[in-house]
Short mmCIF file of C-alpha atoms and ligand atoms in Angstrom, two decimals:
data_model
loop_
_atom_site.label_atom_id
_atom_site.label_comp_id
_atom_site.label_asym_id
_atom_site.label_seq_id
_atom_site.Cartn_x
_atom_site.Cartn_y
_atom_site.Cartn_z
CA MET A 334 -3.16 -47.15 136.14
CA GLU A 335 -0.23 -44.72 135.71
CA GLU A 336 -2.57 -41.86 136.57
CA LYS A 337 -3.72 -43.51 139.67
CA LYS A 338 -0.12 -44.12 140.77
CA ILE A 339 0.77 -40.31 140.27
CA LYS A 340 -2.41 -39.23 141.98
CA ASP A 341 -1.81 -41.70 145.01
CA GLN A 342 1.82 -39.96 145.24
CA ILE A 343 0.29 -36.53 145.18
CA ASP A 344 -1.77 -37.33 148.15
CA GLN A 345 1.33 -38.57 150.15
CA THR A 346 3.83 -35.71 150.97
CA GLU A 347 4.35 -32.88 148.52
CA LYS A 348 7.97 -33.45 147.99
CA ALA A 349 7.43 -36.98 146.98
CA ALA A 350 4.54 -36.04 144.76
CA ILE A 351 6.83 -33.45 142.75
CA ASP A 352 9.49 -36.16 142.56
CA GLU A 353 7.09 -38.52 140.88
CA VAL A 354 5.31 -36.24 138.61
CA LEU A 355 8.62 -34.77 137.27
CA ILE A 356 10.54 -37.84 136.45
CA PRO A 357 11.84 -37.42 133.13
CA THR A 358 11.12 -40.17 130.43
CA GLU A 359 14.03 -39.37 128.19
CA GLU A 360 17.61 -40.63 128.70
CA PRO A 361 20.06 -39.52 129.85
CA GLN A 362 17.98 -36.79 131.78
CA ARG A 363 16.11 -39.51 133.50
CA GLN A 364 19.30 -40.90 134.97
CA TYR A 365 20.54 -37.39 135.97
CA TYR A 366 17.30 -36.92 137.76
CA PHE A 367 18.01 -40.21 139.82
CA ILE A 368 21.61 -39.24 140.60
CA GLU A 369 20.13 -36.05 142.46
CA LYS A 370 17.57 -38.34 144.15
CA ALA A 371 20.22 -40.85 145.31
CA ARG A 372 22.53 -37.86 146.34
CA ARG A 373 19.81 -36.60 148.72
CA ASP A 374 19.31 -40.05 150.31
CA LEU A 375 22.90 -40.84 150.49
CA ALA A 376 23.56 -37.32 152.21
CA GLU A 377 21.07 -38.50 154.91
CA LEU A 378 22.62 -41.86 155.28
CA SER A 379 26.12 -40.19 155.60
CA ALA A 380 24.84 -37.77 158.19
CA LYS A 381 23.34 -40.58 160.21
CA ALA A 382 26.72 -42.51 160.01
CA GLY A 383 28.66 -39.39 160.89
CA ARG A 384 31.14 -40.18 158.02
CA PRO A 385 31.20 -40.09 154.25
CA LEU A 386 30.14 -43.45 152.77
CA THR A 387 32.56 -45.15 150.52
CA PHE A 388 32.54 -47.44 147.46
CA CYS A 389 34.85 -50.00 145.78
CA VAL A 390 34.11 -51.37 142.33
CA THR A 391 35.94 -54.66 141.52
CA THR A 392 36.25 -55.48 137.94
CA PHE A 393 36.46 -59.06 136.40
CA GLY A 394 37.09 -59.85 132.74
CA CYS A 395 37.84 -57.81 129.70
CA GLN A 396 38.60 -54.06 128.79
CA MET A 397 34.81 -53.66 128.07
CA ASN A 398 33.94 -54.43 131.61
CA ALA A 399 36.80 -52.11 132.77
CA ARG A 400 35.13 -49.29 130.78
CA ASP A 401 31.67 -50.20 132.16
CA SER A 402 33.22 -49.93 135.68
CA GLU A 403 34.53 -46.66 134.87
CA LYS A 404 30.75 -45.57 134.18
CA LEU A 405 29.65 -46.82 137.58
CA VAL A 406 32.39 -45.00 139.38
CA GLY A 407 31.33 -41.79 137.44
CA ILE A 408 27.86 -42.00 138.82
CA LEU A 409 28.94 -43.14 142.31
CA GLU A 410 31.09 -40.18 142.62
CA GLN A 411 28.33 -37.87 141.43
CA VAL A 412 26.02 -39.38 144.05
CA GLY A 413 28.51 -38.56 146.69
CA TYR A 414 30.05 -41.89 147.47
CA VAL A 415 34.00 -41.51 148.12
CA GLU A 416 36.31 -44.16 146.70
CA GLU A 417 37.87 -46.77 148.98
CA PRO A 418 40.49 -48.97 147.28
CA GLU A 419 40.26 -51.67 149.98
CA GLU A 420 37.07 -53.86 149.38
CA GLU A 421 36.86 -54.90 152.99
CA LYS A 422 36.54 -51.44 154.27
CA ALA A 423 33.93 -50.14 151.70
CA ASP A 424 30.46 -49.48 152.27
CA PHE A 425 29.16 -50.14 148.86
CA VAL A 426 31.21 -53.03 147.05
CA ILE A 427 30.16 -53.76 143.40
CA TYR A 428 31.50 -56.76 141.46
CA ASN A 429 31.51 -56.16 137.78
CA THR A 430 31.63 -59.79 136.68
CA CYS A 431 32.85 -61.99 133.77
CA THR A 432 31.55 -65.33 132.75
CA VAL A 433 33.76 -66.25 129.76
CA ARG A 434 35.46 -69.16 131.56
CA GLU A 435 34.04 -70.98 134.65
CA ASN A 436 36.93 -70.09 136.81
CA ALA A 437 35.97 -66.63 136.68
CA ASN A 438 32.40 -67.49 138.02
CA GLN A 439 33.91 -69.38 141.02
CA ARG A 440 36.16 -66.66 142.03
CA VAL A 441 33.07 -64.51 142.45
CA TYR A 442 31.09 -66.87 144.44
CA GLY A 443 34.14 -67.32 146.83
CA ARG A 444 34.58 -63.80 147.30
CA LEU A 445 30.95 -63.07 147.72
CA GLY A 446 30.89 -65.34 150.83
CA GLN A 447 33.63 -63.19 152.46
CA LEU A 448 31.56 -60.05 151.65
CA GLY A 449 28.59 -61.41 153.29
CA ARG A 450 30.56 -61.84 156.49
CA ALA A 451 31.99 -58.32 156.34
CA LYS A 452 28.36 -56.92 155.80
CA LYS A 453 27.22 -58.35 159.14
CA LYS A 454 29.60 -55.97 160.84
CA ASN A 455 28.76 -52.94 158.91
CA PRO A 456 25.06 -51.65 159.16
CA TYR A 457 25.77 -49.20 156.14
CA MET A 458 27.15 -51.95 153.79
CA MET A 459 25.70 -52.64 150.35
CA ILE A 460 26.60 -55.23 147.95
CA GLY A 461 25.91 -54.88 144.14
CA LEU A 462 26.47 -57.29 141.30
CA CYS A 463 26.59 -56.63 137.60
CA GLY A 464 28.13 -57.63 134.44
CA CYS A 465 28.02 -60.70 132.13
CA MET A 466 27.40 -63.34 134.81
CA MET A 467 24.26 -61.67 135.77
CA GLN A 468 22.81 -62.27 132.22
CA GLU A 469 22.77 -66.05 133.00
CA PRO A 470 19.39 -66.89 134.56
CA HIS A 471 21.03 -69.73 136.75
CA VAL A 472 23.38 -67.54 138.32
CA VAL A 473 20.56 -64.99 139.40
CA GLU A 474 18.47 -67.99 140.71
CA LYS A 475 21.54 -69.19 142.96
CA LEU A 476 22.05 -65.60 144.14
CA LYS A 477 18.29 -65.26 145.16
CA LYS A 478 18.47 -68.56 146.96
CA SER A 479 21.78 -68.64 148.67
CA TYR A 480 23.19 -65.11 148.69
CA ARG A 481 20.15 -63.12 149.97
CA PHE A 482 22.45 -60.52 151.49
CA VAL A 483 23.08 -59.02 147.96
CA ASP A 484 21.34 -55.72 147.56
CA LEU A 485 21.33 -54.97 143.99
CA ILE A 486 21.67 -57.18 140.71
CA PHE A 487 21.63 -55.72 137.34
CA GLY A 488 23.03 -56.88 133.95
CA THR A 489 24.92 -55.74 130.93
CA HIS A 490 22.05 -54.14 128.95
CA ASN A 491 20.80 -51.84 131.58
CA ILE A 492 24.01 -50.61 133.06
CA TYR A 493 22.97 -47.11 131.90
CA LYS A 494 20.19 -47.31 134.68
CA PHE A 495 22.70 -47.77 137.55
CA ALA A 496 21.55 -44.42 139.05
CA GLU A 497 17.90 -45.32 138.85
CA LEU A 498 18.49 -48.72 140.36
CA LEU A 499 20.80 -47.42 143.13
CA ALA A 500 18.00 -44.65 144.08
CA THR A 501 15.57 -47.46 144.22
CA ARG A 502 17.69 -49.56 146.50
CA LEU A 503 18.51 -46.41 148.71
CA GLU A 504 14.54 -45.91 149.10
CA SER A 505 13.81 -49.60 149.98
CA GLU A 506 14.88 -52.38 152.00
CA ARG A 507 14.46 -55.17 149.45
CA MET A 508 16.95 -56.78 147.12
CA VAL A 509 16.64 -54.95 143.71
CA ILE A 510 16.99 -57.09 140.60
CA ASP A 511 16.85 -55.82 137.05
CA ILE A 512 18.06 -57.93 134.08
CA TRP A 513 17.18 -57.42 130.41
CA LYS A 514 17.41 -60.13 127.94
CA ASP A 515 18.67 -57.84 125.13
CA THR A 516 18.49 -54.24 124.06
CA ASP A 517 18.96 -52.18 120.94
CA LYS A 518 19.34 -48.99 122.98
CA ILE A 519 22.63 -46.94 123.34
CA VAL A 520 22.44 -44.22 125.99
CA GLU A 521 25.02 -41.46 125.27
CA ASP A 522 26.41 -38.69 127.66
CA LEU A 523 26.24 -40.28 130.97
CA PRO A 524 29.01 -39.49 133.66
CA VAL A 525 32.23 -41.44 133.65
CA GLU A 526 35.25 -41.39 135.80
CA ARG A 527 38.69 -42.48 134.09
CA LYS A 528 41.11 -44.55 135.80
CA TYR A 529 43.95 -42.91 133.93
CA SER A 530 43.94 -39.11 133.23
CA PHE A 531 46.00 -39.61 129.97
CA LYS A 532 44.39 -42.45 128.35
CA SER A 533 40.88 -43.95 127.98
CA GLY A 534 38.99 -46.82 126.53
CA VAL A 535 36.15 -45.68 124.19
CA ASN A 536 33.33 -48.09 123.34
CA ILE A 537 32.61 -48.04 119.61
CA MET A 538 30.18 -50.98 119.56
CA PHE A 539 28.54 -53.33 121.85
CA GLY A 540 27.57 -57.05 121.68
CA CYS A 541 28.63 -59.59 119.22
CA ASN A 542 26.94 -61.50 116.52
CA ASN A 543 29.68 -64.11 115.66
CA PHE A 544 28.50 -67.03 117.94
CA CYS A 545 31.91 -68.75 118.00
CA SER A 546 30.75 -72.27 119.19
CA TYR A 547 32.74 -72.11 122.56
CA CYS A 548 31.80 -68.53 123.52
CA ILE A 549 29.15 -67.09 125.79
CA VAL A 550 29.82 -63.36 125.02
CA PRO A 551 27.02 -63.12 122.32
CA TYR A 552 24.43 -64.58 124.98
CA VAL A 553 25.49 -62.17 127.70
CA ARG A 554 26.33 -59.00 125.68
CA GLY A 555 23.56 -59.27 123.22
CA ARG A 556 23.39 -58.41 119.54
CA GLU A 557 25.99 -56.19 117.92
CA ARG A 558 25.14 -52.64 117.97
CA SER A 559 27.58 -49.76 116.83
CA ARG A 560 27.70 -46.29 118.25
CA ASP A 561 27.07 -43.26 115.95
CA PRO A 562 30.58 -42.29 114.75
CA LYS A 563 29.54 -38.51 115.53
CA ALA A 564 28.99 -39.45 119.12
CA ILE A 565 32.28 -41.57 119.22
CA ILE A 566 34.40 -38.54 117.76
CA ARG A 567 32.48 -36.07 120.21
CA GLU A 568 33.53 -38.27 123.04
CA ILE A 569 37.09 -38.62 121.93
CA GLU A 570 37.37 -34.95 121.29
CA ARG A 571 36.12 -34.04 124.69
CA LEU A 572 38.68 -36.71 126.28
CA VAL A 573 41.41 -34.92 124.48
CA GLU A 574 40.40 -31.51 125.80
CA ASP A 575 40.55 -33.32 129.34
CA GLY A 576 44.09 -34.41 128.71
CA VAL A 577 43.76 -37.71 127.09
CA VAL A 578 46.38 -38.59 124.35
CA GLU A 579 45.71 -42.15 123.83
CA VAL A 580 42.43 -44.00 123.29
CA MET A 581 41.63 -47.71 122.94
CA LEU A 582 38.60 -48.31 120.68
CA LEU A 583 36.64 -51.16 122.11
CA GLY A 584 34.32 -53.82 120.62
CA GLN A 585 34.15 -57.74 120.47
CA ASN A 586 34.79 -57.52 116.84
CA VAL A 587 35.93 -53.86 116.00
CA ASN A 588 36.44 -54.95 112.26
CA SER A 589 32.72 -55.20 111.69
CA TYR A 590 32.03 -51.67 113.06
CA GLY A 591 29.48 -49.72 111.42
CA LYS A 592 27.59 -52.59 109.51
CA THR A 593 24.36 -52.17 111.50
CA LEU A 594 24.25 -48.25 111.43
CA GLU A 595 21.57 -46.63 109.50
CA GLU A 596 24.21 -45.01 107.21
CA PRO A 597 26.77 -47.88 107.12
CA MET A 598 30.48 -46.97 107.74
CA THR A 599 33.56 -49.07 107.86
CA PHE A 600 36.05 -49.23 110.75
CA ALA A 601 38.85 -48.18 108.47
CA ARG A 602 36.79 -44.90 107.75
CA LEU A 603 36.06 -44.36 111.46
CA LEU A 604 39.84 -44.60 112.18
CA LYS A 605 40.45 -42.05 109.66
CA GLU A 606 38.13 -39.61 111.10
CA ILE A 607 39.63 -40.19 114.63
CA GLU A 608 43.13 -39.82 113.10
CA LYS A 609 42.07 -36.13 112.39
CA ILE A 610 41.51 -35.25 115.90
CA ASP A 611 44.14 -32.70 116.99
CA GLY A 612 45.99 -33.43 120.17
CA LEU A 613 45.12 -37.08 120.00
CA GLU A 614 48.50 -38.97 119.85
CA ARG A 615 47.76 -42.51 119.73
CA ILE A 616 45.04 -44.89 118.68
CA ARG A 617 44.65 -48.63 119.72
CA PHE A 618 41.86 -50.87 119.11
CA MET A 619 40.61 -54.54 120.34
CA THR A 620 39.67 -56.88 119.30
CA SER A 621 40.04 -57.58 115.72
CA HIS A 622 38.51 -60.71 114.14
CA PRO A 623 40.50 -62.11 111.33
CA LYS A 624 37.48 -62.93 109.06
CA ASP A 625 36.62 -59.16 109.11
CA LEU A 626 39.92 -57.69 108.82
CA SER A 627 39.85 -55.64 105.43
CA ASP A 628 42.48 -54.52 103.02
CA GLU A 629 41.10 -51.18 103.61
CA LEU A 630 41.85 -51.32 107.21
CA ILE A 631 45.45 -52.65 106.47
CA GLU A 632 46.05 -49.73 104.22
CA VAL A 633 44.81 -47.25 106.83
CA MET A 634 47.13 -48.72 109.59
CA GLY A 635 49.94 -48.76 107.13
CA ASN A 636 49.66 -44.90 106.42
CA SER A 637 48.56 -43.97 109.80
CA LYS A 638 50.77 -41.70 112.24
CA LYS A 639 48.68 -42.33 115.24
CA ILE A 640 47.42 -45.97 115.00
CA CYS A 641 49.71 -48.01 117.37
CA LYS A 642 52.09 -50.70 115.78
CA HIS A 643 50.24 -53.42 117.54
CA LEU A 644 47.49 -55.77 116.48
CA HIS A 645 45.68 -58.31 118.81
CA LEU A 646 44.44 -60.88 116.22
CA PRO A 647 43.17 -63.84 118.06
CA VAL A 648 43.63 -67.14 116.20
CA GLN A 649 42.01 -69.57 118.76
CA SER A 650 43.43 -72.53 116.96
CA GLY A 651 45.84 -73.49 114.23
CA SER A 652 43.73 -76.28 112.72
CA SER A 653 41.27 -75.42 110.11
CA ARG A 654 39.26 -78.50 111.07
CA ILE A 655 38.84 -77.18 114.79
CA LEU A 656 38.54 -73.63 113.42
CA GLN A 657 35.53 -74.80 111.44
CA LYS A 658 33.98 -76.45 114.50
CA MET A 659 34.66 -73.28 116.44
CA ASN A 660 32.63 -71.28 113.74
CA ARG A 661 35.55 -68.91 113.27
CA ARG A 662 35.01 -68.67 109.45
CA TYR A 663 38.64 -68.66 108.47
CA THR A 664 41.20 -71.42 107.83
CA LYS A 665 44.76 -71.71 109.05
CA GLU A 666 46.01 -70.74 105.47
CA GLN A 667 43.68 -67.53 105.36
CA TYR A 668 44.92 -66.50 108.77
CA LEU A 669 48.72 -67.02 107.82
CA THR A 670 48.04 -65.10 104.56
CA LEU A 671 46.38 -62.15 106.44
CA VAL A 672 49.55 -62.13 108.62
CA ASP A 673 51.72 -61.73 105.74
CA LYS A 674 49.60 -58.96 104.20
CA ILE A 675 49.61 -57.10 107.55
CA ARG A 676 53.51 -57.43 107.95
CA THR A 677 54.10 -56.21 104.41
CA ALA A 678 51.97 -53.09 104.93
CA VAL A 679 53.17 -52.27 108.66
CA PRO A 680 56.78 -54.16 108.74
CA ASP A 681 57.53 -53.41 112.38
CA ILE A 682 53.96 -54.31 113.85
CA SER A 683 53.86 -56.42 116.96
CA LEU A 684 51.25 -59.17 116.62
CA THR A 685 49.60 -60.76 119.73
CA THR A 686 46.74 -63.34 120.00
CA ASP A 687 44.48 -65.63 122.02
CA ILE A 688 44.65 -69.49 121.80
CA ILE A 689 42.13 -71.83 123.09
CA VAL A 690 43.69 -75.47 123.96
CA GLY A 691 41.55 -78.55 124.30
CA PHE A 692 38.41 -77.50 122.26
CA PRO A 693 36.19 -80.72 121.95
CA GLY A 694 37.66 -83.06 119.40
CA GLU A 695 41.30 -81.51 119.30
CA THR A 696 43.58 -84.22 118.59
CA GLU A 697 47.43 -84.14 118.86
CA GLU A 698 47.62 -83.38 115.15
CA ASP A 699 45.29 -80.48 115.52
CA PHE A 700 47.32 -79.24 118.39
CA GLN A 701 50.51 -79.38 116.43
CA GLU A 702 48.80 -77.14 113.80
CA THR A 703 48.28 -74.70 116.65
CA LEU A 704 52.06 -74.89 117.60
CA ASP A 705 53.04 -74.52 113.73
CA VAL A 706 50.80 -71.36 113.57
CA VAL A 707 52.81 -69.99 116.72
CA ARG A 708 56.18 -70.95 115.24
CA LYS A 709 55.40 -69.26 112.00
CA VAL A 710 53.75 -66.15 113.10
CA ARG A 711 56.24 -65.57 116.03
CA TYR A 712 53.79 -63.54 118.20
CA ASP A 713 55.09 -60.84 120.59
CA SER A 714 52.89 -62.44 123.15
CA ALA A 715 49.82 -64.81 123.47
CA PHE A 716 47.14 -65.33 125.93
CA THR A 717 46.72 -69.11 126.40
CA PHE A 718 43.41 -70.60 127.65
CA ILE A 719 42.18 -74.01 128.68
CA TYR A 720 38.87 -74.53 126.93
CA SER A 721 36.08 -73.98 129.49
CA LYS A 722 32.61 -75.51 128.86
CA ARG A 723 29.86 -72.94 128.86
CA SER A 724 26.51 -74.29 129.17
CA GLY A 725 24.14 -72.92 126.46
CA THR A 726 26.96 -72.77 123.74
CA PRO A 727 27.03 -75.25 120.89
CA ALA A 728 30.64 -76.62 122.02
CA ALA A 729 29.30 -77.66 125.32
CA VAL A 730 27.21 -80.53 123.89
CA MET A 731 29.98 -81.59 121.37
CA GLU A 732 31.39 -85.08 121.57
CA ASP A 733 34.98 -85.94 122.38
CA GLN A 734 35.52 -83.43 125.29
CA VAL A 735 39.34 -83.74 125.65
CA PRO A 736 40.53 -85.45 128.95
CA GLU A 737 41.85 -82.85 131.55
CA GLU A 738 45.46 -84.45 131.69
CA VAL A 739 45.87 -84.16 127.95
CA VAL A 740 44.63 -80.68 127.84
CA LYS A 741 47.07 -79.66 130.74
CA ASP A 742 49.97 -81.37 128.88
CA ARG A 743 49.28 -79.43 125.69
CA PHE A 744 48.74 -76.10 127.49
CA ASN A 745 52.14 -76.43 129.12
CA ARG A 746 53.85 -77.27 125.91
CA LEU A 747 52.11 -74.35 124.15
CA LEU A 748 52.96 -71.95 126.84
CA LYS A 749 56.74 -72.77 126.78
CA GLU A 750 56.73 -72.48 122.88
CA VAL A 751 54.76 -69.07 123.24
CA GLN A 752 57.24 -67.79 125.99
CA ASP A 753 60.40 -68.85 124.34
CA ILE A 754 59.43 -67.09 120.96
CA SER A 755 58.05 -63.94 122.75
CA ALA A 756 61.44 -63.57 124.55
CA GLU A 757 63.26 -63.72 121.23
CA VAL A 758 60.82 -61.37 119.49
CA CYS A 759 60.85 -58.87 122.28
CA ALA A 760 64.73 -58.71 122.23
CA VAL A 761 64.60 -57.44 118.63
CA HIS A 762 64.33 -53.99 119.82
CA GLU A 763 67.07 -53.86 122.17
CA GLY A 764 69.35 -51.05 121.56
CA THR A 765 66.82 -48.82 119.70
CA VAL A 766 65.26 -45.56 120.76
CA GLN A 767 61.50 -45.39 120.78
CA THR A 768 58.57 -43.25 122.12
CA ALA A 769 56.85 -44.20 125.29
CA LEU A 770 53.71 -42.91 126.93
CA VAL A 771 54.66 -42.63 130.60
CA GLU A 772 51.82 -44.48 132.54
CA CYS A 773 52.79 -44.76 136.31
CA ARG A 774 55.54 -44.90 138.90
CA ASN A 775 57.32 -48.55 138.99
CA ASP A 776 55.50 -50.77 141.61
CA HIS A 777 58.93 -52.28 142.71
CA ASP A 778 61.40 -49.52 142.42
CA GLU A 779 60.23 -45.92 143.10
CA ARG A 780 63.04 -44.27 141.20
CA LEU A 781 61.63 -45.87 137.98
CA MET A 782 58.73 -44.71 135.86
CA THR A 783 57.14 -47.24 133.52
CA GLY A 784 56.15 -46.38 130.10
CA ARG A 785 54.19 -48.09 127.23
CA LEU A 786 55.60 -48.49 123.71
CA SER A 787 53.64 -48.22 120.37
CA ASN A 788 53.97 -51.90 120.29
CA ASN A 789 52.53 -52.30 123.71
CA LEU A 790 55.65 -53.54 125.38
CA LEU A 791 56.69 -51.64 128.85
CA VAL A 792 59.84 -49.97 129.44
CA HIS A 793 61.04 -49.00 132.98
CA PHE A 794 63.49 -46.04 133.21
CA PRO A 795 64.65 -43.39 135.81
CA GLY A 796 62.18 -40.45 136.10
CA ASP A 797 59.81 -38.71 138.22
CA GLU A 798 55.97 -38.28 138.36
CA SER A 799 55.79 -35.04 136.46
CA LEU A 800 56.29 -37.31 133.25
CA ILE A 801 53.05 -39.13 133.85
CA GLY A 802 50.96 -38.70 130.73
CA LYS A 803 53.81 -37.35 128.58
CA LEU A 804 55.41 -38.98 125.50
CA VAL A 805 59.04 -39.39 125.99
CA GLU A 806 62.03 -40.80 123.80
CA VAL A 807 63.49 -43.93 125.66
CA SER A 808 66.51 -45.96 124.62
CA LEU A 809 65.73 -49.59 125.16
CA ASP A 810 69.00 -50.70 126.73
CA GLU A 811 68.14 -54.19 128.08
CA CYS A 812 65.39 -56.64 127.18
CA HIS A 813 64.14 -58.81 130.16
CA GLY A 814 61.86 -61.17 128.28
CA PHE A 815 58.69 -59.16 128.51
CA TYR A 816 59.89 -55.73 129.17
CA TYR A 817 62.73 -53.27 128.85
CA MET A 818 65.06 -51.28 131.17
CA GLY A 819 66.18 -48.01 129.54
CA LYS A 820 66.79 -44.32 129.97
CA MET A 821 65.36 -41.04 128.60
CA VAL A 822 67.24 -39.65 125.73
N1 LIG B 1300 35.85 -60.94 120.88
C1 LIG B 1300 37.06 -61.41 121.05
C2 LIG B 1300 37.45 -62.31 122.47
C3 LIG B 1300 36.67 -62.07 123.66
S1 LIG B 1300 36.78 -63.20 124.80
C4 LIG B 1300 37.54 -62.10 119.97
O1 LIG B 1300 36.71 -62.82 119.18
O2 LIG B 1300 38.76 -62.40 119.84
C5 LIG B 1300 38.62 -63.33 125.07
C6 LIG B 1300 39.11 -64.73 124.71
O3 LIG B 1300 38.66 -65.71 125.62
C7 LIG B 1300 38.83 -65.19 123.36
O4 LIG B 1300 39.66 -64.83 122.27
C8 LIG B 1300 39.04 -66.82 123.72
O5 LIG B 1300 40.50 -67.17 123.36
C9 LIG B 1300 38.75 -66.88 125.11
N2 LIG B 1300 37.63 -67.62 125.35
C10 LIG B 1300 36.31 -67.39 125.04
N3 LIG B 1300 35.54 -68.43 125.29
C11 LIG B 1300 36.34 -69.32 126.02
C12 LIG B 1300 36.10 -70.71 126.44
N4 LIG B 1300 34.66 -71.09 126.44
N5 LIG B 1300 37.06 -71.40 127.07
C13 LIG B 1300 38.31 -70.93 126.91
N6 LIG B 1300 38.58 -69.74 126.40
C14 LIG B 1300 37.75 -68.94 125.77
FE1 LIG B 1301 33.17 -64.49 121.41
FE2 LIG B 1301 33.70 -65.12 118.91
FE3 LIG B 1301 32.35 -62.90 119.62
FE4 LIG B 1301 34.91 -63.02 120.10
S1 LIG B 1301 33.92 -63.03 118.12
S2 LIG B 1301 33.06 -62.50 121.57
S3 LIG B 1301 35.23 -65.20 120.71
S4 LIG B 1301 31.60 -65.12 119.86
FE1 LIG B 1302 33.96 -61.55 130.22
FE2 LIG B 1302 31.91 -60.30 129.52
FE3 LIG B 1302 34.28 -59.42 128.86
S1 LIG B 1302 32.16 -62.45 129.68
S2 LIG B 1302 35.49 -61.34 128.67
S3 LIG B 1302 33.52 -59.49 130.78
S4 LIG B 1302 32.34 -59.24 127.60
#
């Protein structure tokens, strides 16, 4: 069959025949081949349009998705597309979607309707959809039925094939759909275009094996796979050569890094290796699951000069009963003991968290336990979420779903508690001098620059753009709840 296909191609034009015969089977070479191919097709289209064609990638969801979008942008730029920040003006719009909560999905459908209308006016326009939502079969069915104007649909497991899928779409008029159920493959060394010159996310692992009972991520991101430590170190070394001073190591559960490798390795050891990279100034990571946070890691954090003084440690609920139903595999007491241990080893660490309100069966007493944890830990900040039912997860079919008004009331009470505490906690650093990595010009006042402290808080201070990407000493003069006003010293 394969031979016949190749022979048929040879019988066509010679150029097409050579293309087909030479398609590499190994990655990433195969994708570089398709980048070239798409480049030729796009150049023809641009010539016809009489202008360069543009793209806009819109990212929903977490940092993992943000990093994936940088990979899409890397390929689009190599293919010859030019970035257009305004979605409505772009010739190729890609939504990198999230499905962790239902409202994320609704936003995508709403905006897709608007894009469909824009497409009618622009003959060169293409629409691509990828990311976690696409891994849900009912979503793809709905798109095939009611959103026929979408050009390209792919999932989270085959994002590395983006160049190939794009080349396929450029050569045909049909909707291209390619979704994989799961994968054990990790493709290294594809192009990527960073949003910031001085900092970068770095995937250290993909997928999740935890199956928290409310969460859809394990179903849409697949099984846990760790990247080879050598590939991670090599990537960071190259980033540093290219001007990066801060990396954010990314994984759904970084504390279980390395367990699935042929030569198992711990996250703490990986951090020690990364710390040795000359020129790298700051290391961040997310997310840490409390059940896997080891003493070894706490020790490494305590001794490190580069690991930032910030730990995001999602608690989800303060009730041990609810935590068990959530399949989090720790109790309220274990969580609080862990926090104490971390604070002893790294006294000035900033702690942040994620909390879900209204998990099925949550009573007022359970909710009081959550407030109790918030008061005891005194988080620097917390992301609070209303429980969202995700079909296919165990929690979706649990009894006692909590009525909406009750959840909203609890949510508001929680938010107030979290905000009051975080304003107090933030004020603790007022009057100190700290190192900030200068990230950008301030949005509201162009005389000011914005820098990020080791503890992840922002400080605004007078300065100019030449400071971007530099580490500077800033006095934190006034605390404004969630940020500081200061000056360079
Ligand atoms: N891997 C990370 C979290 C990824 S999702 C971890 O385990 O901490 C980010 C956050 O979204 C979660 O921490 C949780 O608080 C929230 N979340 C996940 N599923 C949710 C759901 N069904 N409803 C409401 N919030 C949810
Ligand atoms: Fe979801 Fe739990 Fe995995 Fe985090 S650890 S991604 S909350 S299943
Ligand atoms: Fe959303 Fe997928 Fe991240 S569901 S939170 S984008 S892993």
